[in-house]
PDB file of C-alpha atoms in Angstrom:
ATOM      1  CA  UNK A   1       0.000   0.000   0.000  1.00  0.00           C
ATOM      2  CA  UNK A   2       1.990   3.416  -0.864  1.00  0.00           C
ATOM      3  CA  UNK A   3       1.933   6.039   1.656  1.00  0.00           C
ATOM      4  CA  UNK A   4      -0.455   8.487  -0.558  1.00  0.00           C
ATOM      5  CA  UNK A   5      -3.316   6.613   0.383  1.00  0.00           C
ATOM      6  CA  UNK A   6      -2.594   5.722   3.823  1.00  0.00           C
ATOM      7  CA  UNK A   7      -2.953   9.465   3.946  1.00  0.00           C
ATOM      8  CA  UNK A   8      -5.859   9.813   1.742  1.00  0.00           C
ATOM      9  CA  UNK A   9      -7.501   7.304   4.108  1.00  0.00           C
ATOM     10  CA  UNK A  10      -8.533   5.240   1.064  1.00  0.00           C
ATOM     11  CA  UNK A  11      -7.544   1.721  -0.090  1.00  0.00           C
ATOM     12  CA  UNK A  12      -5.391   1.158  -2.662  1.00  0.00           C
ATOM     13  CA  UNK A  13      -7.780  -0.893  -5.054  1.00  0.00           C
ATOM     14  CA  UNK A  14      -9.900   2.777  -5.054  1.00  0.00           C
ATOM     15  CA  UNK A  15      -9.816   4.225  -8.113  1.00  0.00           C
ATOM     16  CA  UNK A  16      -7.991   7.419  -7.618  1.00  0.00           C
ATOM     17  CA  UNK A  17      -9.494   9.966  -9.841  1.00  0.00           C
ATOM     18  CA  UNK A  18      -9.410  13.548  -8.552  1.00  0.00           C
ATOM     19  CA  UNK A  19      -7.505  12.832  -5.699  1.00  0.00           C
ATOM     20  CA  UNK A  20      -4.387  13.032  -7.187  1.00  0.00           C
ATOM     21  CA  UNK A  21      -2.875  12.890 -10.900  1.00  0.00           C
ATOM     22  CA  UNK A  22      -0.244  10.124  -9.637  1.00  0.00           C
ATOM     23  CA  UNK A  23       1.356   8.142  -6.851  1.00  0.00           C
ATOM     24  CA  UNK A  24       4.839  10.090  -5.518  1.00  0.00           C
ATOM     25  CA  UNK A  25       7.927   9.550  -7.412  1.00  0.00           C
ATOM     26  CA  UNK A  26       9.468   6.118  -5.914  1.00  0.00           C
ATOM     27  CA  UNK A  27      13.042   5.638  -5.719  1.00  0.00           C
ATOM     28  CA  UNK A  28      13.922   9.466  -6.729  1.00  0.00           C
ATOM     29  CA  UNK A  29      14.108  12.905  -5.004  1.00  0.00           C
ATOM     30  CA  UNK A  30      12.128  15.232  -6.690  1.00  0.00           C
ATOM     31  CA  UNK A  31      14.882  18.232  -8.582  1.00  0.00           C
ATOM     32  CA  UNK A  32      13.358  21.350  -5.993  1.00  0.00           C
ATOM     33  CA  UNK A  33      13.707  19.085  -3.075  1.00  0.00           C
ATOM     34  CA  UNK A  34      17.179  18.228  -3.855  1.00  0.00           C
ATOM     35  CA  UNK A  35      18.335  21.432  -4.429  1.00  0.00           C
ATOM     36  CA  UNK A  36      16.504  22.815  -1.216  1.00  0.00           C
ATOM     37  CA  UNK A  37      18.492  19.941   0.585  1.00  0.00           C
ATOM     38  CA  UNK A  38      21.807  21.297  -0.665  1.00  0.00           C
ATOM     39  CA  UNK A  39      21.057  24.836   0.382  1.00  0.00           C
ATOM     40  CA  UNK A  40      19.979  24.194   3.617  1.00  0.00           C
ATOM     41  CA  UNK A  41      22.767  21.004   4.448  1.00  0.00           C
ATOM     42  CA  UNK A  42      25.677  22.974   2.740  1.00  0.00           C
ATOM     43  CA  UNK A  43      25.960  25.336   5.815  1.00  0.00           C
ATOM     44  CA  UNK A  44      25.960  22.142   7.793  1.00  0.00           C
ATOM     45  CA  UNK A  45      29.420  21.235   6.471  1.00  0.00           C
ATOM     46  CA  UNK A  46      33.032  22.765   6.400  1.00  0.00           C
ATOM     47  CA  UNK A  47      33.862  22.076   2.609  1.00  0.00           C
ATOM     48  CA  UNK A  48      30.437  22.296   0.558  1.00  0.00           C
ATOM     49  CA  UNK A  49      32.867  22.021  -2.759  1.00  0.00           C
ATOM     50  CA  UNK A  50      33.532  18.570  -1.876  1.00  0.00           C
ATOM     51  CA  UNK A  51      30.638  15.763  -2.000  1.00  0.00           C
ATOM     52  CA  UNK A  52      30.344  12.082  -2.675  1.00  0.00           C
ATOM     53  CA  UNK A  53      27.220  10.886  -4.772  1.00  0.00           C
ATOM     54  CA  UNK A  54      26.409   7.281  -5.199  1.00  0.00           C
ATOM     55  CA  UNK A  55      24.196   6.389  -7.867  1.00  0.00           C
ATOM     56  CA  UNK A  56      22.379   3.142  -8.235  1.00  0.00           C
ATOM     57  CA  UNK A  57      23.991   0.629 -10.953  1.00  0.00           C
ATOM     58  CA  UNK A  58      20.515  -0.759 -12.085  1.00  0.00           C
ATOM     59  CA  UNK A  59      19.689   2.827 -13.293  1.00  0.00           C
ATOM     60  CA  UNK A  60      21.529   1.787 -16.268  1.00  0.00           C
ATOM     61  CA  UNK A  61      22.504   4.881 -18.442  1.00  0.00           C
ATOM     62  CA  UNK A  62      18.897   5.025 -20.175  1.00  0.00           C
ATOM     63  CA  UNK A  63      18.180   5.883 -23.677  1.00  0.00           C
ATOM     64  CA  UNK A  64      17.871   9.018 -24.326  1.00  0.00           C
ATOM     65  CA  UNK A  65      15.739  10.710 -27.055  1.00  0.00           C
ATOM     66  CA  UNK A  66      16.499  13.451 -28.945  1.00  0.00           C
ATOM     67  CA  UNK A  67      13.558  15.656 -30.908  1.00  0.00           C
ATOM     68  CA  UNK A  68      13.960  18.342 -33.301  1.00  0.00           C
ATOM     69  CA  UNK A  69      11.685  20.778 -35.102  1.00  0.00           C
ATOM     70  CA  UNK A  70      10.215  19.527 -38.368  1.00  0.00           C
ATOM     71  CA  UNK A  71      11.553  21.800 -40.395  1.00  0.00           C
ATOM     72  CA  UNK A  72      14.876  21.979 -38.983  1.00  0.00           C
ATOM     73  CA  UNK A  73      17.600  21.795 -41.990  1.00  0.00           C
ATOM     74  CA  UNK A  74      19.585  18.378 -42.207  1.00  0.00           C
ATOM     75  CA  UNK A  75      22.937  19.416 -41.433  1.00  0.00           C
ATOM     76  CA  UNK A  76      21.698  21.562 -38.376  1.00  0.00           C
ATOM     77  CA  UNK A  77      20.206  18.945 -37.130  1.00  0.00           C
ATOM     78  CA  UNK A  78      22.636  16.468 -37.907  1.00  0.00           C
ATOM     79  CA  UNK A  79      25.380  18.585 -35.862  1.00  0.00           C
ATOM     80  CA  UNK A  80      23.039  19.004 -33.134  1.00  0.00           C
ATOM     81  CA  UNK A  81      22.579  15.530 -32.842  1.00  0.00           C
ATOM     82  CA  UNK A  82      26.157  14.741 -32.713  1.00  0.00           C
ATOM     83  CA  UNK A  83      26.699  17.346 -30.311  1.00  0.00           C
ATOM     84  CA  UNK A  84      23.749  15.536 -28.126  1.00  0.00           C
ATOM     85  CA  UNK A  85      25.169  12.155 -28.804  1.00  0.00           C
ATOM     86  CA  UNK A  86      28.767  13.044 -27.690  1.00  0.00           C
ATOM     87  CA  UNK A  87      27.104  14.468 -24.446  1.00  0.00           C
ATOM     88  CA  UNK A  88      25.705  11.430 -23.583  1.00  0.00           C
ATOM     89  CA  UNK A  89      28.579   9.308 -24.361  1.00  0.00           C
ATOM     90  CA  UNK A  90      30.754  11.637 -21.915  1.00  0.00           C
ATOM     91  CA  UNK A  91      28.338  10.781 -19.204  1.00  0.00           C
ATOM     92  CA  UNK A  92      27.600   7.509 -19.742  1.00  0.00           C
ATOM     93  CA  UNK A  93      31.540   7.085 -19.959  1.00  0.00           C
ATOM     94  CA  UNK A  94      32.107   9.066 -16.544  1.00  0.00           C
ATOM     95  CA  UNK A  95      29.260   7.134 -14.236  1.00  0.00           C
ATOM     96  CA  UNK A  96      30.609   3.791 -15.683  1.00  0.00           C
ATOM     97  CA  UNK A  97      34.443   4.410 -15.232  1.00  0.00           C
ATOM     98  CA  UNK A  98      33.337   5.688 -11.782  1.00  0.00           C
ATOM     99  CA  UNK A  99      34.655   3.975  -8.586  1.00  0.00           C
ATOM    100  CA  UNK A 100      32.253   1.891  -7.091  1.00  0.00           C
ATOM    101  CA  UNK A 101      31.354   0.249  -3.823  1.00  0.00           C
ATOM    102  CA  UNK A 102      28.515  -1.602  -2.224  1.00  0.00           C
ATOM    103  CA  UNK A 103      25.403  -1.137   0.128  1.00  0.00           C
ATOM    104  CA  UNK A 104      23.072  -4.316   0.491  1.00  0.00           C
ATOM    105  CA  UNK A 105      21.902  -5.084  -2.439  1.00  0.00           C
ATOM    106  CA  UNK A 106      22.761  -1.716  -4.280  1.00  0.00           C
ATOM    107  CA  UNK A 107      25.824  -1.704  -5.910  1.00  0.00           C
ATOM    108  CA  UNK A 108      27.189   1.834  -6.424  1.00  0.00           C
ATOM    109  CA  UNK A 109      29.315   4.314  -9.222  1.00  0.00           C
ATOM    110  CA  UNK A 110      30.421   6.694  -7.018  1.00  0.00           C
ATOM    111  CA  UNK A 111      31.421  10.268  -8.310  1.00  0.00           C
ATOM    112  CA  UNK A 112      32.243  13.685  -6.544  1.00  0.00           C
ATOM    113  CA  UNK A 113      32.165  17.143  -7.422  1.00  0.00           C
ATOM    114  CA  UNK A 114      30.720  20.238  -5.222  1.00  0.00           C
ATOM    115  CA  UNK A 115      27.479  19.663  -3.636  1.00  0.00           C
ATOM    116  CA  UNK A 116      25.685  21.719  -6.086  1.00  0.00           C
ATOM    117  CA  UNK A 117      26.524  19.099  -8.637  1.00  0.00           C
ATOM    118  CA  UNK A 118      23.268  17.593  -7.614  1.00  0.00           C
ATOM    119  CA  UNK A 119      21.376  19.916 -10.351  1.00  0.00           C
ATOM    120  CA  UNK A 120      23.762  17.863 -13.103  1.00  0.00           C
ATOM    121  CA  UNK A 121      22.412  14.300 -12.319  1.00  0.00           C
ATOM    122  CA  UNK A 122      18.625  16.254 -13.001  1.00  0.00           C
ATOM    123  CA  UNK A 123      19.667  17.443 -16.229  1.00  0.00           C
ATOM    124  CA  UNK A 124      21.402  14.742 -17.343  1.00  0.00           C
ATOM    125  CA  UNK A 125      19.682  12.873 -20.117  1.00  0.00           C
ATOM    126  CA  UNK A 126      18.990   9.482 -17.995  1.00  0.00           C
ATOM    127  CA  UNK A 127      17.447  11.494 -15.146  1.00  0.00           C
ATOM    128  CA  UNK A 128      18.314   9.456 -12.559  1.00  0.00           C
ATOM    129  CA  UNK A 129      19.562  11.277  -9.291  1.00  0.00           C
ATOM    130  CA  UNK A 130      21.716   9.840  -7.149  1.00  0.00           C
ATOM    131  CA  UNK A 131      20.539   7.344  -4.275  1.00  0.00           C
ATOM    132  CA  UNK A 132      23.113   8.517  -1.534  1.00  0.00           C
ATOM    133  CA  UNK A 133      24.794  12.082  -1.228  1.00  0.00           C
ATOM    134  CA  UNK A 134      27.257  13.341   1.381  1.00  0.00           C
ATOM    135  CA  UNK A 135      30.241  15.670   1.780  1.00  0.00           C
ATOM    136  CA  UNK A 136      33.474  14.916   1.883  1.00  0.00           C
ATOM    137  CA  UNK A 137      33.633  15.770   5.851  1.00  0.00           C
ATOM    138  CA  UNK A 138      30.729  13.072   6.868  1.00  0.00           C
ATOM    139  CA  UNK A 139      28.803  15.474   8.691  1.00  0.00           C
ATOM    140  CA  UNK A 140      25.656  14.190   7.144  1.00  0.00           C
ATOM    141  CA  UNK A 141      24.239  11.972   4.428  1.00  0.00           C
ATOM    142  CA  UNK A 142      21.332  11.815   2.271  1.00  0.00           C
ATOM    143  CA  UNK A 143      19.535   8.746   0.940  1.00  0.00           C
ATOM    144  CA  UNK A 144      16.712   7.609  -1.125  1.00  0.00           C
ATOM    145  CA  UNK A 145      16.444   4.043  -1.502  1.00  0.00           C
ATOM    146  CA  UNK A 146      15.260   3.201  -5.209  1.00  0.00           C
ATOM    147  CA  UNK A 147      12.134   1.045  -3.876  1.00  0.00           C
ATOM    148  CA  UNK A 148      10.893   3.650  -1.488  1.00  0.00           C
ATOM    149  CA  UNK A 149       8.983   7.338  -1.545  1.00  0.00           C
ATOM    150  CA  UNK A 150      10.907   8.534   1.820  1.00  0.00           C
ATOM    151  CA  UNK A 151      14.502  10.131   1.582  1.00  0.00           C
ATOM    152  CA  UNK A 152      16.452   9.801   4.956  1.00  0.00           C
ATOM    153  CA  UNK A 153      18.633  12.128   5.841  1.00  0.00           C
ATOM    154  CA  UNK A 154      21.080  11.746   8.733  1.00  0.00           C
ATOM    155  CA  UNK A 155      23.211  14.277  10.460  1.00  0.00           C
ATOM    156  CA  UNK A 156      24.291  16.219  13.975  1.00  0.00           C
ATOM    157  CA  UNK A 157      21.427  17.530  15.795  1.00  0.00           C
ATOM    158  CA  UNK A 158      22.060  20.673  14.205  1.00  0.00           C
ATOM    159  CA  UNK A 159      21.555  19.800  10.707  1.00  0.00           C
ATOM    160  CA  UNK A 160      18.648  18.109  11.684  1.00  0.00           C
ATOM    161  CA  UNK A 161      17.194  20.443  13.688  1.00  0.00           C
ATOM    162  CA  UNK A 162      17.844  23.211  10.632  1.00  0.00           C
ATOM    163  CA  UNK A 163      15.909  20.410   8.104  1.00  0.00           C
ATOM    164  CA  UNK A 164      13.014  20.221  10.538  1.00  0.00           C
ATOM    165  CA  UNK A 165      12.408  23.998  10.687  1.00  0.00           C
ATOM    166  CA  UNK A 166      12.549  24.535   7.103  1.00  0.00           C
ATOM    167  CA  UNK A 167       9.300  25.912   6.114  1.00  0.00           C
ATOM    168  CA  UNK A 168      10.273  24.643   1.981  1.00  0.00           C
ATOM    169  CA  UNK A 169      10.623  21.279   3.114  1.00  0.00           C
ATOM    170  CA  UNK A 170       8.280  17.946   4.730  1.00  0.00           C
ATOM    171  CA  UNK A 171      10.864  16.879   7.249  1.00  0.00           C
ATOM    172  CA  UNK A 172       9.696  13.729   9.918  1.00  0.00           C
ATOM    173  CA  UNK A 173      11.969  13.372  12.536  1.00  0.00           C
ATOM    174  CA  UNK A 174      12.264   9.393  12.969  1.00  0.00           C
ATOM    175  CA  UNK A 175      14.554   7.314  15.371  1.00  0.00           C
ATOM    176  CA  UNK A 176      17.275   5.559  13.925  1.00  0.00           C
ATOM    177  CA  UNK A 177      15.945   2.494  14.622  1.00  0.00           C
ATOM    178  CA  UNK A 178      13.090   3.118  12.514  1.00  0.00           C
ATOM    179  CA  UNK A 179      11.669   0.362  10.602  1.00  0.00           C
ATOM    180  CA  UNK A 180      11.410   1.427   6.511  1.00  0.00           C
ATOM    181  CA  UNK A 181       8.518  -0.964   5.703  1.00  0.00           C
ATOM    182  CA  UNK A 182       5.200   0.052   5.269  1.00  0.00           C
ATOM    183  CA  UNK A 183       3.669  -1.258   8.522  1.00  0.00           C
ATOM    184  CA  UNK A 184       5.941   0.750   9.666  1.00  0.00           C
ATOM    185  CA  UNK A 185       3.843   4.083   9.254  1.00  0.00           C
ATOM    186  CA  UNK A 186       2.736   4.801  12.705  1.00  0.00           C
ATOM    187  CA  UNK A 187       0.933   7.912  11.977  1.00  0.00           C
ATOM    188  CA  UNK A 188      -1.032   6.960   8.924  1.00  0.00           C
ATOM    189  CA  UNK A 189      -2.733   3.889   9.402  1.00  0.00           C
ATOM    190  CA  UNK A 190      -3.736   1.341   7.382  1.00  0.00           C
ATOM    191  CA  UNK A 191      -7.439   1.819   6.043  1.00  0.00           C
ATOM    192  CA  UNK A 192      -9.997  -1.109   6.408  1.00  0.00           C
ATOM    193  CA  UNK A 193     -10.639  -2.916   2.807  1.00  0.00           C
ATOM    194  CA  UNK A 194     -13.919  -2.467   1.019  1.00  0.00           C
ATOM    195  CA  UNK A 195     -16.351  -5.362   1.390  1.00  0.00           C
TER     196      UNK A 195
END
């Protein structure tokens, strides 16, 4: 059951029509949220230049599309197609020469740049954000596992305490001995099936 209608109240065999246009984003941060993340955790390290990003090896580098006008003359379009196609070959080639390193079950590529970066893996042309993000002092971490709708972020109390006052963001404090699954959802329970 996904967490949008354990809030609704409604079970998950309703049709969902007018209640909303589609189920959250699983296994992704949405692009705003990211980059509020970044503004907010960046003053929670010493070196915001320097961050880690992990990103998920069954991503895959995607296929990307590329549209042009109609009427857009052949060798224009030919040249912006190259230009497009050696784009994506440069990133494809830089997440799969990347470093990598395991979680449980999620091998990683890991790259690292300044923690702004995280506006590149958005406009990159497979889309995929990364699943864990940190700098390069540990002072926090940020993760959103690619079955789930909730990103965890851990920290000091500080950085915490700065997340959950944010106005721009939905911040939960949880324990860290949370339990991820859905049962786990102590606040929105489980509706009753229809009969």
């Amino acid at each position: 059951m996904g967490l949008h209608h354990r809030l609704l109240g409604v079970p998950i065999s309703l049709n969902s029509a007018g209640l909303w246009d589609g189920p959250p984003s699983t296994g992704e941060l949405p692009d705003g949220v990211a980059q509020r993340l970044v503004a907010v955790l960046s003053a929670h390290t010493d070196d915001p230049n320097h961050g880690f990003f992990g990103i998920w090896e069954g991503w895959g580098t995607g296929t990307p599309v590329f549209l042009f006008a109609k009427d857009m003359p052949g060798k224009v379009r030919q040249h912006a197609q190259e230009a497009f196609d050696a784009e994506v070959a440069a990133w494809r080639g830089l997440v799969e020469s990347a470093a990598s390193f395991d979680v449980p079950q999620r091998p990683m590529h890991l790259l690292c740049g300044p923690l702004v970066a995280i506006d590149d893996f958005y406009e990159r042309h497979d889309g995929h954000p990364p699943s864990l993000w940190w700098p390069a002092d540990n002072r926090w971490c940020v993760g959103t596992d690619v079955d789930l709708m909730t990103t965890y972020a851990g920290g000091s109390s500080a950085a915490i305490e700065t997340l959950l006052a944010d106005d721009q963001l939905e911040v939960l404090a949880v324990p860290d001995n949370q339990s991820i699954t859905w049962e786990a959802d102590t606040i929105n329970p489980l509706p009753e099936p229809p009969y």
